[in-house]
Amino acid sequence: MKKLLCYLTLLGLSAFALNSVALANKINSDDRLEWWKDARFGMFIHWGAYSKAGGEWKGTTDHGEWLQFSAKIPVAEYSEFAKGFNPVDFDAKEWVAIAKTAGMKYLVITTKHHDGFAIFDSPSNEYNIVDWSEFGRDPIKELSDACHEGGIRFGVYYSLGRDWHDPDVPTKNGARSNLIDYPDEESKDFSKYFERKVKPQVRELLTQYGQLDIIWFDTPGLITKEQSMELRDMIRELQPQCIINNRIGNGMGDYGTPEQKIPSGKDIEPWETCMTVSERIWGYNKYVGYRESETLIRNLIDISSKGGNYLLNVGPTGEGIIPEESVERLNAMGEWLDINGEAIYACGPTPFGPEVGHYSDTELDKYGNPKFISEWKWRATTQPGKLFIHVFEWANELRIPAIEKSVENVNLLGDPDRKALSFDQSSEGIQIFLPEAAPDEIATVICIQTN
Ligand code: JFZ
């Protein structure tokens, strides 16, 4: 009887495994990415023990999520500091409400950054917020539940090739390693770290929080191709719908991740610009400045017109509050999207291209290549039967390049009456006659309906 039970159990497990693999194979990269491409806009959150410092350490004030490295803090001192991480004001539902009000459709939070401190319940490694810090709760569980209840997709960031708490994480030439506690770079064995910490924790992230929609790996460092494949296979088996960024390493992943910059042109490969709302630091820094709402809204439009996604980062405080400077800007983006979201979500890229700018034939960039000169007059996105022109620089007349389809109607997306605008279409292009004042100084969207 025992043998039969054992046999049936094995049969059941192998069937489950086969079924998961079959499902994983059934969902191809395009299917997986469909919701993500339509979503266009997500919230990035850099939050961890480092947030408690607010960018400041013993009189220096330029720190962020790299605090342990940039302030040269030994593991013993930083670990003690991490014990005091106690975000008593953290409210996952409030964070999700801020993201939704901003018009963000997904959220990615740092679960373990380069300091190696997990802000999730990690039974495989005691250096985590539940077992190590005063807080004792699992904010990733609370946030994943809030996302699932709030109807926005949930994703996690995990640092692969940097972990200043672990003795076995070498980096290229040791340049980004913890050489204070672990000075002998040659003795470090990434595979030990991979087996001891990475695999168990990635498995915990895949199995403790319900549906996981994104795994955003960072700094793959010296991970081998086999190790990247092993992580990818684990993800595909346990969460077949989960999309993976290209920082899993070794040319794998579902999409590219240009950082703090926007590519100059359209790209058929899926990509997502990640950028800070603050001027440059990802983790909370009480001294840093913030980008203007106009810049953030126009960046979203520029990125969408080139077929990309915008992952915009906030750095909550050590108490768990998203800074007011970020909330104000995200609210402004949400107000713009409430009126013009139809021209962003689930839209295709511009049918043109010259409107985004050109390469100078005289100036060179810092790499010695022809410098790209951005034009900031207008951008275009598309829906079936519609061409949206997002106007940054207003004038009474707008000329855009010719399109094959015939124009049937032109109006302003923000005009509740959708009053028809005069236009003239020829093989030379389309001329649109606009009202005196721009309805929206940041970006007014013209809707061109075609046959
Ligand atoms: C990494 C992290 O070091 C940083 O703290 C933040 O989390 C960011 C989102 O990701 O920063 C990088 C990673 C890659 C490059 C530059 C900064 N890169 O490839 O140039």
CSV table of C-alpha atoms and ligand atoms in Angstrom, one decimal:
chain,number,residue,atom,x,y,z
A,1,MET,CA,0.0,0.0,0.0
A,2,LYS,CA,2.8,2.4,1.0
A,3,LYS,CA,4.6,1.7,-2.3
A,4,LEU,CA,1.4,2.4,-4.2
A,5,LEU,CA,0.9,5.7,-2.4
A,6,CYS,CA,4.4,6.7,-3.0
A,7,TYR,CA,4.1,5.8,-6.7
A,8,LEU,CA,0.8,7.8,-7.1
A,9,THR,CA,2.4,10.8,-5.3
A,10,LEU,CA,5.4,10.7,-7.7
A,11,LEU,CA,3.0,10.4,-10.6
A,12,GLY,CA,1.1,13.4,-9.4
A,13,LEU,CA,4.2,15.6,-8.8
A,14,SER,CA,5.6,14.7,-12.2
A,15,ALA,CA,2.3,15.5,-13.9
A,16,PHE,CA,2.3,18.9,-12.1
A,17,ALA,CA,5.8,19.6,-13.2
A,18,LEU,CA,5.0,18.6,-16.8
A,19,ASN,CA,1.9,20.7,-16.7
A,20,SER,CA,3.8,23.8,-15.5
A,21,VAL,CA,6.5,23.3,-18.1
A,22,ALA,CA,3.8,22.9,-20.7
A,23,LEU,CA,2.1,26.0,-19.6
A,24,ALA,CA,5.3,27.9,-19.5
A,25,ASN,CA,6.0,26.8,-23.1
A,26,LYS,CA,2.5,27.8,-24.1
A,27,ILE,CA,2.9,31.4,-22.9
A,28,ASN,CA,5.5,32.9,-25.2
A,29,SER,CA,7.2,36.2,-24.7
A,30,ASP,CA,4.8,38.2,-26.8
A,31,ASP,CA,1.8,36.9,-24.8
A,32,ARG,CA,3.5,37.6,-21.5
A,33,LEU,CA,4.4,41.1,-22.5
A,34,GLU,CA,1.0,42.1,-24.0
A,35,TRP,CA,-0.5,43.7,-20.8
A,36,TRP,CA,2.9,45.2,-20.0
A,37,LYS,CA,3.2,47.0,-23.4
A,38,ASP,CA,-0.4,48.3,-23.0
A,39,ALA,CA,0.4,49.5,-19.5
A,40,ARG,CA,3.2,51.8,-20.6
A,41,PHE,CA,3.7,53.3,-17.1
A,42,GLY,CA,4.8,51.8,-13.8
A,43,MET,CA,6.1,52.7,-10.3
A,44,PHE,CA,9.6,51.8,-9.3
A,45,ILE,CA,10.2,51.8,-5.5
A,46,HIS,CA,13.7,51.8,-3.9
A,47,TRP,CA,13.2,51.1,-0.3
A,48,GLY,CA,15.3,49.4,2.4
A,49,ALA,CA,17.4,49.8,5.5
A,50,TYR,CA,19.4,52.6,3.7
A,51,SER,CA,16.2,54.7,3.5
A,52,LYS,CA,16.4,55.3,7.3
A,53,ALA,CA,19.5,57.4,6.8
A,54,GLY,CA,17.8,59.9,4.4
A,55,GLY,CA,21.0,60.2,2.4
A,56,GLU,CA,23.0,61.3,5.4
A,57,TRP,CA,25.9,59.5,7.2
A,58,LYS,CA,28.2,61.1,9.7
A,59,GLY,CA,28.0,64.5,8.1
A,60,THR,CA,28.0,63.5,4.4
A,61,THR,CA,24.7,63.9,2.6
A,62,ASP,CA,25.0,62.5,-0.9
A,63,HIS,CA,24.0,58.9,-0.2
A,64,GLY,CA,21.1,56.8,-1.3
A,65,GLU,CA,20.6,53.0,-1.8
A,66,TRP,CA,24.4,52.6,-2.1
A,67,LEU,CA,24.8,53.9,1.5
A,68,GLN,CA,26.8,51.0,2.8
A,69,PHE,CA,29.3,51.2,-0.1
A,70,SER,CA,29.5,55.0,-0.5
A,71,ALA,CA,29.8,55.7,3.2
A,72,LYS,CA,32.3,52.7,3.6
A,73,ILE,CA,30.3,51.2,6.4
A,74,PRO,CA,31.6,47.8,7.7
A,75,VAL,CA,29.0,44.9,7.7
A,76,ALA,CA,28.9,44.8,11.6
A,77,GLU,CA,27.9,48.5,11.8
A,78,TYR,CA,25.5,48.4,8.8
A,79,SER,CA,23.8,45.2,10.1
A,80,GLU,CA,23.3,46.9,13.5
A,81,PHE,CA,21.9,50.0,11.6
A,82,ALA,CA,19.5,47.6,9.7
A,83,LYS,CA,18.2,46.3,13.0
A,84,GLY,CA,16.7,49.7,13.6
A,85,PHE,CA,14.7,49.7,10.3
A,86,ASN,CA,11.2,50.2,11.6
A,87,PRO,CA,8.9,51.9,9.0
A,88,VAL,CA,6.0,52.5,11.5
A,89,ASP,CA,4.1,54.6,8.9
A,90,PHE,CA,4.2,52.1,6.1
A,91,ASP,CA,0.8,51.6,4.5
A,92,ALA,CA,0.8,49.4,1.4
A,93,LYS,CA,-2.7,50.5,0.4
A,94,GLU,CA,-1.6,54.1,0.5
A,95,TRP,CA,1.4,53.4,-1.8
A,96,VAL,CA,-0.9,51.5,-4.2
A,97,ALA,CA,-3.4,54.4,-4.1
A,98,ILE,CA,-0.7,56.9,-5.0
A,99,ALA,CA,0.4,54.7,-8.0
A,100,LYS,CA,-3.1,54.3,-9.2
A,101,THR,CA,-3.8,58.0,-8.9
A,102,ALA,CA,-0.7,58.6,-11.0
A,103,GLY,CA,-2.0,56.4,-13.7
A,104,MET,CA,0.6,53.7,-13.1
A,105,LYS,CA,-0.5,50.2,-14.0
A,106,TYR,CA,2.3,48.1,-12.4
A,107,LEU,CA,4.7,48.4,-9.5
A,108,VAL,CA,8.3,47.1,-8.9
A,109,ILE,CA,9.9,47.2,-5.5
A,110,THR,CA,13.4,46.5,-4.3
A,111,THR,CA,13.2,43.3,-2.2
A,112,LYS,CA,17.0,43.0,-1.8
A,113,HIS,CA,19.3,45.7,-3.0
A,114,HIS,CA,23.1,45.6,-3.0
A,115,ASP,CA,23.3,45.8,0.8
A,116,GLY,CA,21.9,42.2,0.9
A,117,PHE,CA,19.2,43.1,3.4
A,118,ALA,CA,15.9,41.4,2.4
A,119,ILE,CA,12.8,43.5,3.0
A,120,PHE,CA,10.7,40.3,2.8
A,121,ASP,CA,10.2,37.3,4.9
A,122,SER,CA,13.2,35.1,3.9
A,123,PRO,CA,13.3,31.8,5.9
A,124,SER,CA,16.5,30.9,4.0
A,125,ASN,CA,18.4,33.9,5.2
A,126,GLU,CA,18.0,35.6,8.6
A,127,TYR,CA,19.3,39.0,7.3
A,128,ASN,CA,15.7,40.1,6.6
A,129,ILE,CA,13.2,42.6,7.8
A,130,VAL,CA,11.1,40.0,9.7
A,131,ASP,CA,13.9,38.2,11.5
A,132,TRP,CA,16.5,40.9,11.8
A,133,SER,CA,14.8,44.3,12.2
A,134,GLU,CA,12.4,45.8,14.8
A,135,PHE,CA,9.6,46.0,12.2
A,136,GLY,CA,9.0,42.3,12.3
A,137,ARG,CA,6.3,42.4,9.5
A,138,ASP,CA,6.6,41.4,5.8
A,139,PRO,CA,6.0,44.6,3.7
A,140,ILE,CA,6.3,42.7,0.5
A,141,LYS,CA,3.4,40.5,1.5
A,142,GLU,CA,1.3,43.6,2.4
A,143,LEU,CA,2.2,45.3,-0.8
A,144,SER,CA,1.6,42.3,-3.0
A,145,ASP,CA,-1.8,41.8,-1.4
A,146,ALA,CA,-2.6,45.6,-1.9
A,147,CYS,CA,-1.6,45.3,-5.5
A,148,HIS,CA,-3.7,42.2,-6.1
A,149,GLU,CA,-6.7,43.9,-4.4
A,150,GLY,CA,-6.1,47.2,-6.1
A,151,GLY,CA,-5.9,45.8,-9.6
A,152,ILE,CA,-2.3,46.8,-10.4
A,153,ARG,CA,0.4,44.3,-11.4
A,154,PHE,CA,3.1,43.4,-8.9
A,155,GLY,CA,6.8,43.1,-9.5
A,156,VAL,CA,10.0,42.6,-7.5
A,157,TYR,CA,13.5,43.9,-8.0
A,158,TYR,CA,16.4,41.6,-6.9
A,159,SER,CA,20.1,42.5,-7.0
A,160,LEU,CA,22.0,39.6,-8.5
A,161,GLY,CA,25.7,40.5,-8.7
A,162,ARG,CA,26.1,42.9,-5.8
A,163,ASP,CA,25.7,41.8,-2.2
A,164,TRP,CA,27.9,43.6,0.3
A,165,HIS,CA,26.7,41.4,3.2
A,166,ASP,CA,27.8,38.1,1.6
A,167,PRO,CA,31.5,37.0,1.5
A,168,ASP,CA,31.2,35.3,-2.0
A,169,VAL,CA,30.2,38.1,-4.4
A,170,PRO,CA,33.1,39.2,-6.6
A,171,THR,CA,32.6,42.0,-9.0
A,172,LYS,CA,34.6,43.1,-12.1
A,173,ASN,CA,38.0,44.1,-10.9
A,174,GLY,CA,36.5,44.2,-7.4
A,175,ALA,CA,35.3,47.7,-8.3
A,176,ARG,CA,31.9,47.3,-6.7
A,177,SER,CA,32.7,44.7,-4.0
A,178,ASN,CA,32.8,45.0,-0.3
A,179,LEU,CA,36.5,45.1,0.2
A,180,ILE,CA,36.3,46.4,3.8
A,181,ASP,CA,35.0,43.1,5.2
A,182,TYR,CA,36.0,40.8,2.4
A,183,PRO,CA,39.2,42.2,0.9
A,184,ASP,CA,40.4,38.9,-0.8
A,185,GLU,CA,38.5,39.2,-4.1
A,186,GLU,CA,40.2,36.1,-5.5
A,187,SER,CA,38.8,33.9,-2.8
A,188,LYS,CA,35.1,34.8,-3.6
A,189,ASP,CA,33.0,32.1,-5.2
A,190,PHE,CA,29.8,33.5,-6.8
A,191,SER,CA,28.4,30.0,-7.2
A,192,LYS,CA,28.4,29.5,-3.4
A,193,TYR,CA,26.4,32.8,-3.1
A,194,PHE,CA,24.2,31.7,-5.9
A,195,GLU,CA,23.3,28.4,-4.3
A,196,ARG,CA,23.3,29.7,-0.7
A,197,LYS,CA,21.3,32.9,-1.1
A,198,VAL,CA,20.1,33.8,-4.7
A,199,LYS,CA,18.2,30.6,-5.6
A,200,PRO,CA,16.5,30.1,-2.2
A,201,GLN,CA,15.4,33.8,-2.1
A,202,VAL,CA,14.2,33.9,-5.7
A,203,ARG,CA,12.2,30.8,-5.0
A,204,GLU,CA,10.7,32.5,-1.9
A,205,LEU,CA,9.8,35.5,-4.0
A,206,LEU,CA,8.1,33.2,-6.6
A,207,THR,CA,6.1,31.2,-4.0
A,208,GLN,CA,5.2,33.5,-1.1
A,209,TYR,CA,3.3,36.3,-2.7
A,210,GLY,CA,0.7,34.9,-5.1
A,211,GLN,CA,0.9,36.0,-8.7
A,212,LEU,CA,4.1,37.7,-9.6
A,213,ASP,CA,4.0,39.7,-12.8
A,214,ILE,CA,7.6,41.0,-13.1
A,215,ILE,CA,11.1,40.0,-11.8
A,216,TRP,CA,13.4,43.0,-12.3
A,217,PHE,CA,16.9,41.6,-11.8
A,218,ASP,CA,19.8,44.1,-11.4
A,219,THR,CA,23.5,44.0,-11.9
A,220,PRO,CA,24.0,40.4,-13.1
A,221,GLY,CA,27.7,40.9,-12.6
A,222,LEU,CA,29.6,37.6,-13.0
A,223,ILE,CA,26.6,35.3,-13.2
A,224,THR,CA,27.2,32.5,-15.7
A,225,LYS,CA,24.9,31.7,-18.6
A,226,GLU,CA,23.9,28.4,-16.9
A,227,GLN,CA,23.0,30.3,-13.8
A,228,SER,CA,20.9,32.9,-15.7
A,229,MET,CA,19.2,29.9,-17.4
A,230,GLU,CA,18.6,28.2,-14.1
A,231,LEU,CA,16.8,31.3,-12.7
A,232,ARG,CA,14.8,31.8,-15.9
A,233,ASP,CA,13.7,28.1,-15.9
A,234,MET,CA,12.7,28.4,-12.2
A,235,ILE,CA,10.6,31.5,-12.9
A,236,ARG,CA,9.0,29.9,-16.0
A,237,GLU,CA,8.1,26.8,-14.0
A,238,LEU,CA,6.7,28.5,-10.9
A,239,GLN,CA,5.2,31.7,-12.4
A,240,PRO,CA,4.9,31.1,-16.2
A,241,GLN,CA,3.2,34.6,-16.8
A,242,CYS,CA,6.0,36.5,-15.0
A,243,ILE,CA,8.1,38.7,-17.3
A,244,ILE,CA,11.9,39.0,-16.7
A,245,ASN,CA,14.1,42.0,-17.6
A,246,ASN,CA,17.4,41.7,-19.4
A,247,ARG,CA,19.5,42.2,-16.2
A,248,ILE,CA,19.0,38.4,-15.6
A,249,GLY,CA,22.2,38.5,-17.6
A,250,ASN,CA,23.8,36.7,-20.5
A,251,GLY,CA,21.5,38.1,-23.2
A,252,MET,CA,18.4,36.7,-21.7
A,253,GLY,CA,15.2,38.4,-20.5
A,254,ASP,CA,12.0,39.7,-22.1
A,255,TYR,CA,12.9,43.4,-22.4
A,256,GLY,CA,15.7,46.0,-22.2
A,257,THR,CA,16.3,48.5,-19.4
A,258,PRO,CA,17.9,51.8,-20.4
A,259,GLU,CA,18.5,53.6,-17.1
A,260,GLN,CA,18.0,57.4,-16.5
A,261,LYS,CA,17.9,57.9,-20.2
A,262,ILE,CA,15.5,57.7,-23.2
A,263,PRO,CA,16.6,56.1,-26.4
A,264,SER,CA,16.8,58.5,-29.4
A,265,GLY,CA,14.5,56.5,-31.7
A,266,LYS,CA,11.8,53.8,-31.9
A,267,ASP,CA,13.0,50.3,-31.1
A,268,ILE,CA,11.1,47.2,-32.1
A,269,GLU,CA,12.6,45.3,-29.2
A,270,PRO,CA,10.5,45.8,-26.0
A,271,TRP,CA,12.2,48.3,-23.6
A,272,GLU,CA,11.5,50.2,-20.5
A,273,THR,CA,13.3,53.4,-19.3
A,274,CYS,CA,13.8,53.4,-15.5
A,275,MET,CA,14.2,56.9,-14.1
A,276,THR,CA,14.0,58.7,-10.7
A,277,VAL,CA,11.4,61.3,-9.9
A,278,SER,CA,14.2,62.9,-8.0
A,279,GLU,CA,17.1,64.4,-9.9
A,280,ARG,CA,19.3,61.3,-9.7
A,281,ILE,CA,19.2,59.2,-6.4
A,282,TRP,CA,17.0,56.1,-6.3
A,283,GLY,CA,16.8,55.6,-2.5
A,284,TYR,CA,15.4,58.4,-0.2
A,285,ASN,CA,17.7,61.4,0.2
A,286,LYS,CA,16.2,64.4,2.0
A,287,TYR,CA,18.6,66.8,0.2
A,288,VAL,CA,18.1,65.9,-3.4
A,289,GLY,CA,16.1,68.0,-5.9
A,290,TYR,CA,13.2,66.7,-8.1
A,291,ARG,CA,12.4,66.7,-11.8
A,292,GLU,CA,9.6,69.0,-12.9
A,293,SER,CA,6.1,67.6,-13.7
A,294,GLU,CA,6.4,69.0,-17.2
A,295,THR,CA,9.6,66.9,-17.8
A,296,LEU,CA,8.1,63.8,-16.4
A,297,ILE,CA,4.9,64.1,-18.5
A,298,ARG,CA,6.8,64.9,-21.7
A,299,ASN,CA,9.2,61.9,-20.9
A,300,LEU,CA,6.2,59.6,-20.7
A,301,ILE,CA,4.9,60.9,-24.0
A,302,ASP,CA,8.4,60.7,-25.7
A,303,ILE,CA,8.9,57.1,-24.4
A,304,SER,CA,5.4,56.0,-25.5
A,305,SER,CA,5.9,57.6,-29.0
A,306,LYS,CA,9.0,55.4,-29.3
A,307,GLY,CA,7.2,52.2,-28.2
A,308,GLY,CA,8.8,52.0,-24.7
A,309,ASN,CA,7.6,51.8,-21.1
A,310,TYR,CA,8.4,54.3,-18.3
A,311,LEU,CA,9.3,52.9,-14.8
A,312,LEU,CA,9.3,55.9,-12.6
A,313,ASN,CA,11.0,55.6,-9.2
A,314,VAL,CA,10.1,56.9,-5.8
A,315,GLY,CA,12.2,56.5,-2.7
A,316,PRO,CA,10.1,56.2,0.4
A,317,THR,CA,11.5,57.4,3.8
A,318,GLY,CA,12.7,55.1,6.6
A,319,GLU,CA,9.3,55.6,8.2
A,320,GLY,CA,7.6,54.3,5.0
A,321,ILE,CA,6.3,57.6,3.6
A,322,ILE,CA,6.6,58.4,-0.1
A,323,PRO,CA,8.0,62.0,-0.1
A,324,GLU,CA,5.4,64.8,-0.8
A,325,GLU,CA,7.7,66.1,-3.6
A,326,SER,CA,7.2,62.8,-5.5
A,327,VAL,CA,3.4,62.6,-4.7
A,328,GLU,CA,2.8,66.1,-6.1
A,329,ARG,CA,4.5,65.2,-9.4
A,330,LEU,CA,2.8,61.8,-9.7
A,331,ASN,CA,-0.6,63.5,-9.1
A,332,ALA,CA,0.1,66.0,-11.9
A,333,MET,CA,0.9,63.0,-14.2
A,334,GLY,CA,-2.3,61.3,-13.2
A,335,GLU,CA,-4.3,64.5,-13.9
A,336,TRP,CA,-2.8,64.7,-17.4
A,337,LEU,CA,-3.5,61.0,-18.0
A,338,ASP,CA,-7.1,61.3,-16.8
A,339,ILE,CA,-7.7,63.5,-19.8
A,340,ASN,CA,-5.2,62.1,-22.3
A,341,GLY,CA,-4.6,58.4,-21.3
A,342,GLU,CA,-6.3,57.2,-24.5
A,343,ALA,CA,-3.3,58.6,-26.3
A,344,ILE,CA,-0.8,56.7,-24.1
A,345,TYR,CA,-2.2,53.3,-22.9
A,346,ALA,CA,-2.2,50.4,-25.4
A,347,CYS,CA,-1.0,52.8,-28.1
A,348,GLY,CA,1.4,52.1,-30.9
A,349,PRO,CA,4.6,54.2,-31.6
A,350,THR,CA,4.8,57.2,-33.9
A,351,PRO,CA,4.4,56.4,-37.6
A,352,PHE,CA,6.9,59.2,-38.4
A,353,GLY,CA,10.3,59.7,-36.6
A,354,PRO,CA,11.9,63.0,-37.6
A,355,GLU,CA,9.8,64.8,-35.0
A,356,VAL,CA,11.9,63.3,-32.2
A,357,GLY,CA,15.1,65.0,-33.3
A,358,HIS,CA,18.2,64.5,-35.5
A,359,TYR,CA,21.9,63.8,-35.3
A,360,SER,CA,24.1,66.8,-35.6
A,361,ASP,CA,26.5,67.0,-38.5
A,362,THR,CA,28.8,69.2,-36.6
A,363,GLU,CA,28.6,68.5,-32.9
A,364,LEU,CA,30.0,65.3,-31.3
A,365,ASP,CA,28.8,63.6,-28.0
A,366,LYS,CA,31.1,62.7,-25.1
A,367,TYR,CA,31.8,59.4,-26.9
A,368,GLY,CA,32.9,61.2,-30.1
A,369,ASN,CA,29.7,60.2,-32.0
A,370,PRO,CA,27.4,62.7,-33.8
A,371,LYS,CA,25.4,64.3,-31.1
A,372,PHE,CA,21.7,63.6,-31.0
A,373,ILE,CA,19.7,66.9,-30.9
A,374,SER,CA,16.2,66.3,-29.4
A,375,GLU,CA,13.3,68.2,-30.9
A,376,TRP,CA,10.6,69.1,-28.4
A,377,LYS,CA,7.8,70.4,-30.6
A,378,TRP,CA,5.5,67.4,-30.7
A,379,ARG,CA,5.3,63.6,-30.5
A,380,ALA,CA,2.9,61.0,-32.1
A,381,THR,CA,1.2,57.9,-30.9
A,382,THR,CA,-1.4,55.7,-32.6
A,383,GLN,CA,-4.5,53.6,-32.1
A,384,PRO,CA,-6.4,51.9,-34.9
A,385,GLY,CA,-8.1,54.6,-36.9
A,386,LYS,CA,-6.5,57.4,-34.8
A,387,LEU,CA,-3.3,59.4,-34.8
A,388,PHE,CA,-2.6,61.4,-31.7
A,389,ILE,CA,-0.3,64.4,-31.9
A,390,HIS,CA,1.0,65.5,-28.5
A,391,VAL,CA,1.9,69.2,-28.9
A,392,PHE,CA,4.6,70.7,-26.6
A,393,GLU,CA,5.3,73.9,-28.5
A,394,TRP,CA,1.9,75.6,-29.4
A,395,ALA,CA,1.2,77.7,-32.5
A,396,ASN,CA,-1.9,78.5,-34.4
A,397,GLU,CA,-1.0,76.2,-37.2
A,398,LEU,CA,0.7,72.7,-37.0
A,399,ARG,CA,2.1,70.9,-40.0
A,400,ILE,CA,2.9,67.2,-39.8
A,401,PRO,CA,4.2,64.8,-42.5
A,402,ALA,CA,1.8,63.1,-44.9
A,403,ILE,CA,0.0,59.9,-44.0
A,404,GLU,CA,-1.6,57.4,-46.4
A,405,LYS,CA,-5.0,57.3,-44.9
A,406,SER,CA,-7.5,60.1,-45.4
A,407,VAL,CA,-8.3,62.2,-42.4
A,408,GLU,CA,-12.0,62.3,-41.5
A,409,ASN,CA,-12.0,64.5,-38.4
A,410,VAL,CA,-9.5,66.5,-36.2
A,411,ASN,CA,-10.3,67.5,-32.6
A,412,LEU,CA,-8.7,68.1,-29.2
A,413,LEU,CA,-8.7,65.0,-26.9
A,414,GLY,CA,-9.2,67.3,-23.9
A,415,ASP,CA,-12.3,69.1,-25.5
A,416,PRO,CA,-15.4,67.6,-23.9
A,417,ASP,CA,-17.4,68.7,-27.0
A,418,ARG,CA,-14.7,67.4,-29.4
A,419,LYS,CA,-15.3,70.4,-31.6
A,420,ALA,CA,-13.9,69.7,-35.1
A,421,LEU,CA,-10.8,71.7,-36.1
A,422,SER,CA,-10.0,72.9,-39.6
A,423,PHE,CA,-7.3,71.0,-41.5
A,424,ASP,CA,-5.9,70.6,-44.9
A,425,GLN,CA,-4.5,67.2,-46.1
A,426,SER,CA,-2.3,66.8,-49.2
A,427,SER,CA,0.5,64.6,-50.4
A,428,GLU,CA,2.8,67.1,-48.7
A,429,GLY,CA,1.3,66.6,-45.3
A,430,ILE,CA,-1.4,67.7,-43.0
A,431,GLN,CA,-2.0,71.3,-41.9
A,432,ILE,CA,-4.1,71.8,-38.8
A,433,PHE,CA,-5.5,75.1,-37.6
A,434,LEU,CA,-5.4,75.5,-33.9
A,435,PRO,CA,-7.1,77.8,-31.3
A,436,GLU,CA,-5.1,80.8,-30.0
A,437,ALA,CA,-4.2,79.4,-26.6
A,438,ALA,CA,-2.8,75.9,-25.8
A,439,PRO,CA,-5.4,74.1,-23.6
A,440,ASP,CA,-2.5,72.4,-21.8
A,441,GLU,CA,0.8,74.2,-21.7
A,442,ILE,CA,2.7,70.9,-21.0
A,443,ALA,CA,1.2,68.8,-23.8
A,444,THR,CA,-2.1,69.2,-25.7
A,445,VAL,CA,-3.2,66.2,-27.6
A,446,ILE,CA,-4.8,66.5,-31.0
A,447,CYS,CA,-6.8,63.5,-32.2
A,448,ILE,CA,-6.7,62.8,-36.0
A,449,GLN,CA,-9.4,60.3,-37.0
A,450,THR,CA,-8.8,58.5,-40.2
A,451,ASN,CA,-10.9,56.2,-42.4
B,1,JFZ,C1,21.6,49.9,-10.6
B,1,JFZ,C2,21.8,50.1,-9.1
B,1,JFZ,O1,23.2,50.1,-8.8
B,1,JFZ,C3,21.1,51.3,-8.6
B,1,JFZ,O2,21.3,51.5,-7.3
B,1,JFZ,C4,19.6,51.3,-9.0
B,1,JFZ,O3,19.0,50.2,-8.3
B,1,JFZ,C5,19.5,51.1,-10.5
B,1,JFZ,C6,18.1,50.9,-10.9
B,1,JFZ,O4,20.2,49.9,-11.0
B,1,JFZ,O5,22.3,50.9,-11.2
B,1,JFZ,C7,22.9,50.8,-12.5
B,1,JFZ,C8,22.8,49.6,-13.1
B,1,JFZ,C9,23.3,49.5,-14.4
B,1,JFZ,C10,23.9,50.5,-15.0
B,1,JFZ,C11,24.0,51.7,-14.3
B,1,JFZ,C12,23.5,51.8,-13.0
B,1,JFZ,N1,24.5,50.5,-16.3
B,1,JFZ,O6,24.4,49.4,-16.9
B,1,JFZ,O7,25.0,51.5,-16.8
